[in-house]
Amino acid sequence: MTTNPTSEARRYQNLRAHLGYLKLNDAAEHLNTVLDVARSDGLSLTAALERLLEIEVEATEARRLASRLRFACLPGPWTIADFDFAAQPGVDENLVRDLATLRFLDDAANVLFVGPPGVGKTMLATALARGTAEAGARVYFTTAADLAAKCHKAALEGRWNTCMRFFAGPRLLVIDELGYLPLPGDGASALFQVINQRYLKSSTILTTNVGIADWAGAFGDATVAAAMLDRLLHRATVVGIDGPSYRLRAHQRTSDTLRAAAGHRPAPAAGQGGSHAS
């Protein structure tokens, strides 16, 4: 039986029009390529349709992920694979990899990264946040100081409830750098309200350089600090990190590379000699 070329052309144009009407734009764009592959490789009608719809699904998922990442406001593109566990022996690798499965989200559990500046707390928190976004959930990243400032402004403008709903919404909220900067007068109270809104409903990751035993002094209100810790620690994994600073190590590597490029040896450590100006 001979196929009518005019009929086939009309059918092809109708198919493109149908895909466009249904807003399956990526499928419409790749229709010609899929049909060519189906013809050359002898694909069945089912296989060709599967490939065409697979293209549309992949494009839709990519757009949704991009939207979730824009909303998340992550400070970097880091993933768990980017973290150098060998160079940071203060991190429990097995514990972090277990957290990377995101099982803690199913229990609305929290994660606290505690340690001095530069040891990788923010990087690990961001990696877990990115993994959550890639798994299809909403994430939001903020510093403790920015959260307090947003809450304070919302209270002055009569938008307190709206602000609380915003911070309660994401399945994972990351609060970075708690304790690095002093919070405003009502900052500790605002932080408690956010944590209380999320308690037993969704997960929070918090990074801090303040040991848990020192929270009362750091926030200036023992009652609020105790109430906050009570909710955070009820279902929580505490990851203590005590090791060398990532940033200082990276700075040293850069300095050594520049010295080597300039034909100089690395500067000797203190007490190891070397020439001195008279």
mmCIF file of C-alpha atoms in Angstrom:
data_model
loop_
_atom_site.group_PDB
_atom_site.id
_atom_site.type_symbol
_atom_site.label_atom_id
_atom_site.label_comp_id
_atom_site.label_asym_id
_atom_site.label_seq_id
_atom_site.Cartn_x
_atom_site.Cartn_y
_atom_site.Cartn_z
ATOM 1 C CA MET A 1 0.000 0.000 0.000
ATOM 2 C CA THR A 2 1.456 3.366 -1.048
ATOM 3 C CA THR A 3 1.476 6.177 1.515
ATOM 4 C CA ASN A 4 0.114 9.474 0.309
ATOM 5 C CA PRO A 5 2.885 12.080 0.877
ATOM 6 C CA THR A 6 0.326 14.879 1.154
ATOM 7 C CA SER A 7 -1.572 12.945 3.796
ATOM 8 C CA GLU A 8 1.623 12.229 5.748
ATOM 9 C CA ALA A 9 2.684 15.885 5.619
ATOM 10 C CA ARG A 10 -0.737 16.984 6.876
ATOM 11 C CA ARG A 11 -0.606 14.397 9.655
ATOM 12 C CA TYR A 12 2.866 15.611 10.701
ATOM 13 C CA GLN A 13 1.739 19.257 10.802
ATOM 14 C CA ASN A 14 -1.390 18.299 12.760
ATOM 15 C CA LEU A 15 0.743 16.387 15.255
ATOM 16 C CA ARG A 16 3.021 19.401 15.770
ATOM 17 C CA ALA A 17 -0.050 21.617 16.185
ATOM 18 C CA HIS A 18 -1.557 19.233 18.770
ATOM 19 C CA LEU A 19 1.684 19.171 20.760
ATOM 20 C CA GLY A 20 1.848 22.967 20.665
ATOM 21 C CA TYR A 21 -1.789 23.306 21.751
ATOM 22 C CA LEU A 22 -1.104 21.039 24.729
ATOM 23 C CA LYS A 23 1.997 23.162 25.485
ATOM 24 C CA LEU A 24 4.299 20.186 24.965
ATOM 25 C CA ASN A 25 6.786 22.531 23.327
ATOM 26 C CA ASP A 26 9.935 20.463 23.838
ATOM 27 C CA ALA A 27 8.243 17.399 22.369
ATOM 28 C CA ALA A 28 7.126 19.485 19.396
ATOM 29 C CA GLU A 29 10.653 20.817 18.924
ATOM 30 C CA HIS A 30 12.175 17.306 18.896
ATOM 31 C CA LEU A 31 9.385 15.598 16.957
ATOM 32 C CA ASN A 32 11.271 15.596 13.672
ATOM 33 C CA THR A 33 14.425 14.142 15.275
ATOM 34 C CA VAL A 34 12.479 11.393 17.048
ATOM 35 C CA LEU A 35 10.668 10.440 13.826
ATOM 36 C CA ASP A 36 13.998 10.277 11.957
ATOM 37 C CA VAL A 37 15.500 8.029 14.641
ATOM 38 C CA ALA A 38 12.378 5.842 14.665
ATOM 39 C CA ARG A 39 12.627 5.397 10.905
ATOM 40 C CA SER A 40 16.401 4.723 10.825
ATOM 41 C CA ASP A 41 16.467 2.436 13.889
ATOM 42 C CA GLY A 42 13.165 0.712 13.214
ATOM 43 C CA LEU A 43 11.619 1.808 16.525
ATOM 44 C CA SER A 44 8.073 0.722 17.271
ATOM 45 C CA LEU A 45 5.324 3.321 17.584
ATOM 46 C CA THR A 46 5.313 2.755 21.363
ATOM 47 C CA ALA A 47 9.082 3.286 21.640
ATOM 48 C CA ALA A 48 8.931 6.472 19.565
ATOM 49 C CA LEU A 49 6.114 7.880 21.684
ATOM 50 C CA GLU A 50 7.971 6.949 24.864
ATOM 51 C CA ARG A 51 11.080 8.818 23.694
ATOM 52 C CA LEU A 52 9.064 11.855 22.641
ATOM 53 C CA LEU A 53 7.296 12.123 26.006
ATOM 54 C CA GLU A 54 10.538 11.373 27.860
ATOM 55 C CA ILE A 55 12.061 14.479 26.255
ATOM 56 C CA GLU A 56 9.116 16.579 27.459
ATOM 57 C CA VAL A 57 9.284 15.154 30.998
ATOM 58 C CA GLU A 58 13.043 15.775 31.239
ATOM 59 C CA ALA A 59 12.650 19.373 30.060
ATOM 60 C CA THR A 60 9.785 19.975 32.499
ATOM 61 C CA GLU A 61 11.779 18.557 35.397
ATOM 62 C CA ALA A 62 14.793 20.713 34.464
ATOM 63 C CA ARG A 63 12.628 23.849 34.479
ATOM 64 C CA ARG A 64 11.070 22.936 37.821
ATOM 65 C CA LEU A 65 14.481 22.250 39.367
ATOM 66 C CA ALA A 66 15.793 25.582 38.084
ATOM 67 C CA SER A 67 12.777 27.287 39.662
ATOM 68 C CA ARG A 68 13.320 25.521 43.003
ATOM 69 C CA LEU A 69 17.017 26.471 42.997
ATOM 70 C CA ARG A 70 16.196 30.132 42.258
ATOM 71 C CA PHE A 71 13.789 30.150 45.200
ATOM 72 C CA ALA A 72 16.313 28.374 47.455
ATOM 73 C CA CYS A 73 18.923 31.194 47.218
ATOM 74 C CA LEU A 74 21.795 28.781 47.847
ATOM 75 C CA PRO A 75 25.201 30.477 48.275
ATOM 76 C CA GLY A 76 26.994 28.001 46.001
ATOM 77 C CA PRO A 77 26.542 24.983 43.697
ATOM 78 C CA TRP A 78 28.125 22.528 46.132
ATOM 79 C CA THR A 79 27.125 18.882 46.403
ATOM 80 C CA ILE A 80 28.288 16.163 48.792
ATOM 81 C CA ALA A 81 30.650 14.960 46.048
ATOM 82 C CA ASP A 82 32.487 18.309 46.253
ATOM 83 C CA PHE A 83 33.346 17.899 49.939
ATOM 84 C CA ASP A 84 36.866 16.625 50.635
ATOM 85 C CA PHE A 85 36.365 14.329 53.614
ATOM 86 C CA ALA A 86 40.020 13.258 53.573
ATOM 87 C CA ALA A 87 41.134 16.856 54.064
ATOM 88 C CA GLN A 88 38.636 17.453 56.867
ATOM 89 C CA PRO A 89 39.065 14.610 59.393
ATOM 90 C CA GLY A 90 36.808 16.408 61.868
ATOM 91 C CA VAL A 91 33.735 15.393 59.837
ATOM 92 C CA ASP A 92 32.016 12.035 60.369
ATOM 93 C CA GLU A 93 31.774 10.935 56.716
ATOM 94 C CA ASN A 94 29.388 8.039 57.381
ATOM 95 C CA LEU A 95 27.026 10.317 59.275
ATOM 96 C CA VAL A 96 27.039 12.965 56.535
ATOM 97 C CA ARG A 97 26.458 10.394 53.808
ATOM 98 C CA ASP A 98 23.518 9.026 55.779
ATOM 99 C CA LEU A 99 22.103 12.565 56.001
ATOM 100 C CA ALA A 100 22.574 12.858 52.219
ATOM 101 C CA THR A 101 19.967 10.109 51.767
ATOM 102 C CA LEU A 102 17.517 12.773 53.064
ATOM 103 C CA ARG A 103 15.806 10.263 55.348
ATOM 104 C CA PHE A 104 15.725 12.955 58.034
ATOM 105 C CA LEU A 105 13.172 14.882 55.961
ATOM 106 C CA ASP A 106 10.650 12.047 56.302
ATOM 107 C CA ASP A 107 10.783 12.439 60.094
ATOM 108 C CA ALA A 108 10.734 16.267 60.013
ATOM 109 C CA ALA A 109 14.061 16.002 61.860
ATOM 110 C CA ASN A 110 16.671 18.743 62.156
ATOM 111 C CA VAL A 111 20.422 18.891 61.553
ATOM 112 C CA LEU A 112 22.838 21.091 63.500
ATOM 113 C CA PHE A 113 26.370 21.675 62.205
ATOM 114 C CA VAL A 114 28.472 22.998 65.094
ATOM 115 C CA GLY A 115 32.084 24.098 64.817
ATOM 116 C CA PRO A 116 34.529 26.988 64.368
ATOM 117 C CA PRO A 117 34.560 29.161 61.221
ATOM 118 C CA GLY A 118 35.855 27.720 57.971
ATOM 119 C CA VAL A 119 35.471 23.980 58.660
ATOM 120 C CA GLY A 120 32.810 23.329 55.989
ATOM 121 C CA LYS A 121 29.516 23.760 57.841
ATOM 122 C CA THR A 122 27.937 26.009 55.203
ATOM 123 C CA MET A 123 29.206 23.822 52.360
ATOM 124 C CA LEU A 124 27.655 20.686 53.875
ATOM 125 C CA ALA A 125 24.378 22.448 54.676
ATOM 126 C CA THR A 126 24.208 23.772 51.112
ATOM 127 C CA ALA A 127 24.948 20.331 49.674
ATOM 128 C CA LEU A 128 22.073 18.801 51.658
ATOM 129 C CA ALA A 129 19.813 21.661 50.590
ATOM 130 C CA ARG A 130 20.693 21.178 46.926
ATOM 131 C CA GLY A 131 20.054 17.450 47.217
ATOM 132 C CA THR A 132 16.631 18.222 48.682
ATOM 133 C CA ALA A 133 15.794 20.574 45.796
ATOM 134 C CA GLU A 134 16.936 17.953 43.283
ATOM 135 C CA ALA A 135 14.663 15.434 45.016
ATOM 136 C CA GLY A 136 11.709 17.698 44.244
ATOM 137 C CA ALA A 137 11.145 19.532 47.538
ATOM 138 C CA ARG A 138 11.150 23.259 48.284
ATOM 139 C CA VAL A 139 14.176 24.645 50.120
ATOM 140 C CA TYR A 140 15.112 28.086 51.399
ATOM 141 C CA PHE A 141 18.555 29.239 52.570
ATOM 142 C CA THR A 142 19.111 32.269 54.798
ATOM 143 C CA THR A 143 21.536 33.516 57.402
ATOM 144 C CA ALA A 144 20.350 33.974 60.963
ATOM 145 C CA ALA A 145 20.975 37.730 60.701
ATOM 146 C CA ASP A 146 18.927 38.054 57.486
ATOM 147 C CA LEU A 147 16.094 35.990 58.931
ATOM 148 C CA ALA A 148 15.965 38.214 62.013
ATOM 149 C CA ALA A 149 16.042 41.357 59.850
ATOM 150 C CA LYS A 150 13.202 40.107 57.628
ATOM 151 C CA CYS A 151 11.084 39.208 60.650
ATOM 152 C CA HIS A 152 11.755 42.585 62.287
ATOM 153 C CA LYS A 153 10.778 44.462 59.127
ATOM 154 C CA ALA A 154 7.652 42.328 58.706
ATOM 155 C CA ALA A 155 6.590 43.098 62.283
ATOM 156 C CA LEU A 156 6.973 46.850 61.705
ATOM 157 C CA GLU A 157 4.960 46.651 58.470
ATOM 158 C CA GLY A 158 2.167 44.498 59.914
ATOM 159 C CA ARG A 159 3.171 41.418 57.890
ATOM 160 C CA TRP A 160 4.230 39.159 60.749
ATOM 161 C CA ASN A 161 1.832 36.298 59.955
ATOM 162 C CA THR A 162 2.772 36.397 56.273
ATOM 163 C CA CYS A 163 6.455 36.250 57.202
ATOM 164 C CA MET A 164 5.888 33.279 59.506
ATOM 165 C CA ARG A 165 3.979 31.432 56.765
ATOM 166 C CA PHE A 166 6.858 32.076 54.358
ATOM 167 C CA PHE A 167 9.469 30.549 56.670
ATOM 168 C CA ALA A 168 7.144 27.687 57.630
ATOM 169 C CA GLY A 169 6.542 26.746 53.978
ATOM 170 C CA PRO A 170 9.730 25.055 52.672
ATOM 171 C CA ARG A 171 10.226 21.405 53.474
ATOM 172 C CA LEU A 172 13.808 22.312 54.397
ATOM 173 C CA LEU A 173 14.938 25.640 55.841
ATOM 174 C CA VAL A 174 18.672 26.302 56.222
ATOM 175 C CA ILE A 175 19.660 28.934 58.796
ATOM 176 C CA ASP A 176 23.354 29.703 58.394
ATOM 177 C CA GLU A 177 25.882 31.500 60.606
ATOM 178 C CA LEU A 178 23.962 31.535 63.871
ATOM 179 C CA GLY A 179 26.167 33.248 66.429
ATOM 180 C CA TYR A 180 28.494 34.981 63.942
ATOM 181 C CA LEU A 181 26.688 38.330 64.188
ATOM 182 C CA PRO A 182 24.650 39.681 67.107
ATOM 183 C CA LEU A 183 20.915 39.459 66.478
ATOM 184 C CA PRO A 184 18.770 42.591 66.929
ATOM 185 C CA GLY A 185 16.802 43.040 70.131
ATOM 186 C CA ASP A 186 13.928 40.785 69.037
ATOM 187 C CA GLY A 187 16.073 38.526 66.843
ATOM 188 C CA ALA A 188 16.249 35.571 69.223
ATOM 189 C CA SER A 189 12.477 35.706 69.712
ATOM 190 C CA ALA A 190 11.892 35.817 65.942
ATOM 191 C CA LEU A 191 14.213 32.856 65.419
ATOM 192 C CA PHE A 192 12.354 30.909 68.099
ATOM 193 C CA GLN A 193 8.999 31.699 66.453
ATOM 194 C CA VAL A 194 10.247 30.380 63.095
ATOM 195 C CA ILE A 195 11.592 27.178 64.661
ATOM 196 C CA ASN A 196 8.391 26.751 66.650
ATOM 197 C CA GLN A 197 6.291 27.128 63.474
ATOM 198 C CA ARG A 198 8.274 24.320 61.840
ATOM 199 C CA TYR A 199 8.469 22.033 64.878
ATOM 200 C CA LEU A 200 7.459 18.432 64.021
ATOM 201 C CA LYS A 201 6.235 19.589 60.586
ATOM 202 C CA SER A 202 9.354 20.162 58.493
ATOM 203 C CA SER A 203 13.132 20.079 58.788
ATOM 204 C CA THR A 204 15.635 22.797 59.638
ATOM 205 C CA ILE A 205 19.394 22.762 59.141
ATOM 206 C CA LEU A 206 21.284 25.188 61.345
ATOM 207 C CA THR A 207 24.987 26.041 61.265
ATOM 208 C CA THR A 208 26.633 27.722 64.230
ATOM 209 C CA ASN A 209 30.005 28.444 65.782
ATOM 210 C CA VAL A 210 28.409 28.512 69.252
ATOM 211 C CA GLY A 211 28.513 25.312 71.286
ATOM 212 C CA ILE A 212 25.090 24.146 72.453
ATOM 213 C CA ALA A 213 26.054 24.652 76.100
ATOM 214 C CA ASP A 214 26.775 28.326 75.377
ATOM 215 C CA TRP A 215 23.503 29.269 73.651
ATOM 216 C CA ALA A 216 21.986 30.959 76.684
ATOM 217 C CA GLY A 217 24.894 33.383 76.938
ATOM 218 C CA ALA A 218 25.146 33.936 73.184
ATOM 219 C CA PHE A 219 21.490 34.928 72.806
ATOM 220 C CA GLY A 220 21.212 36.827 76.057
ATOM 221 C CA ASP A 221 17.959 35.080 77.001
ATOM 222 C CA ALA A 222 18.278 31.711 78.707
ATOM 223 C CA THR A 223 14.535 31.008 78.487
ATOM 224 C CA VAL A 224 14.307 31.572 74.725
ATOM 225 C CA ALA A 225 17.557 29.653 74.124
ATOM 226 C CA ALA A 226 16.297 26.678 76.155
ATOM 227 C CA ALA A 227 12.929 26.654 74.359
ATOM 228 C CA MET A 228 14.666 26.869 70.969
ATOM 229 C CA LEU A 229 17.056 24.017 71.780
ATOM 230 C CA ASP A 230 14.197 21.915 73.161
ATOM 231 C CA ARG A 231 12.447 22.009 69.768
ATOM 232 C CA LEU A 232 15.577 21.768 67.636
ATOM 233 C CA LEU A 233 17.070 18.812 69.499
ATOM 234 C CA HIS A 234 13.867 16.783 69.969
ATOM 235 C CA ARG A 235 14.445 15.182 66.566
ATOM 236 C CA ALA A 236 17.932 16.157 65.512
ATOM 237 C CA THR A 237 21.331 15.035 64.347
ATOM 238 C CA VAL A 238 24.170 17.128 65.757
ATOM 239 C CA VAL A 239 27.305 17.130 63.613
ATOM 240 C CA GLY A 240 30.262 18.519 65.531
ATOM 241 C CA ILE A 241 33.188 19.562 63.334
ATOM 242 C CA ASP A 242 36.613 20.312 64.757
ATOM 243 C CA GLY A 243 39.308 20.539 62.124
ATOM 244 C CA PRO A 244 41.412 22.827 59.921
ATOM 245 C CA SER A 245 39.816 25.752 58.101
ATOM 246 C CA TYR A 246 38.921 25.085 54.466
ATOM 247 C CA ARG A 247 39.382 28.734 53.553
ATOM 248 C CA LEU A 248 42.814 29.066 55.181
ATOM 249 C CA ARG A 249 43.965 25.857 53.527
ATOM 250 C CA ALA A 250 42.731 27.073 50.119
ATOM 251 C CA HIS A 251 44.469 30.419 50.694
ATOM 252 C CA GLN A 252 47.746 28.636 51.516
ATOM 253 C CA ARG A 253 47.492 26.499 48.345
ATOM 254 C CA THR A 254 46.895 29.597 46.226
ATOM 255 C CA SER A 255 49.814 31.428 47.826
ATOM 256 C CA ASP A 256 52.146 28.464 47.252
ATOM 257 C CA THR A 257 51.033 28.200 43.613
ATOM 258 C CA LEU A 258 51.709 31.901 43.033
ATOM 259 C CA ARG A 259 55.142 31.656 44.666
ATOM 260 C CA ALA A 260 55.997 28.603 42.556
ATOM 261 C CA ALA A 261 54.918 30.410 39.383
ATOM 262 C CA ALA A 262 57.142 33.339 40.343
ATOM 263 C CA GLY A 263 60.098 30.997 40.924
ATOM 264 C CA HIS A 264 60.060 31.209 44.724
ATOM 265 C CA ARG A 265 59.978 28.449 47.259
ATOM 266 C CA PRO A 266 57.149 28.360 49.835
ATOM 267 C CA ALA A 267 57.864 30.582 52.802
ATOM 268 C CA PRO A 268 59.433 28.629 55.716
ATOM 269 C CA ALA A 269 57.279 28.033 58.763
ATOM 270 C CA ALA A 270 57.980 30.004 61.907
ATOM 271 C CA GLY A 271 61.063 28.738 63.691
ATOM 272 C CA GLN A 272 62.496 26.924 60.656
ATOM 273 C CA GLY A 273 65.104 29.487 59.818
ATOM 274 C CA GLY A 274 65.587 31.455 56.632
ATOM 275 C CA SER A 275 67.327 34.750 55.919
ATOM 276 C CA HIS A 276 66.366 37.811 57.955
ATOM 277 C CA ALA A 277 66.723 41.476 57.040
ATOM 278 C CA SER A 278 69.296 43.249 59.161
#
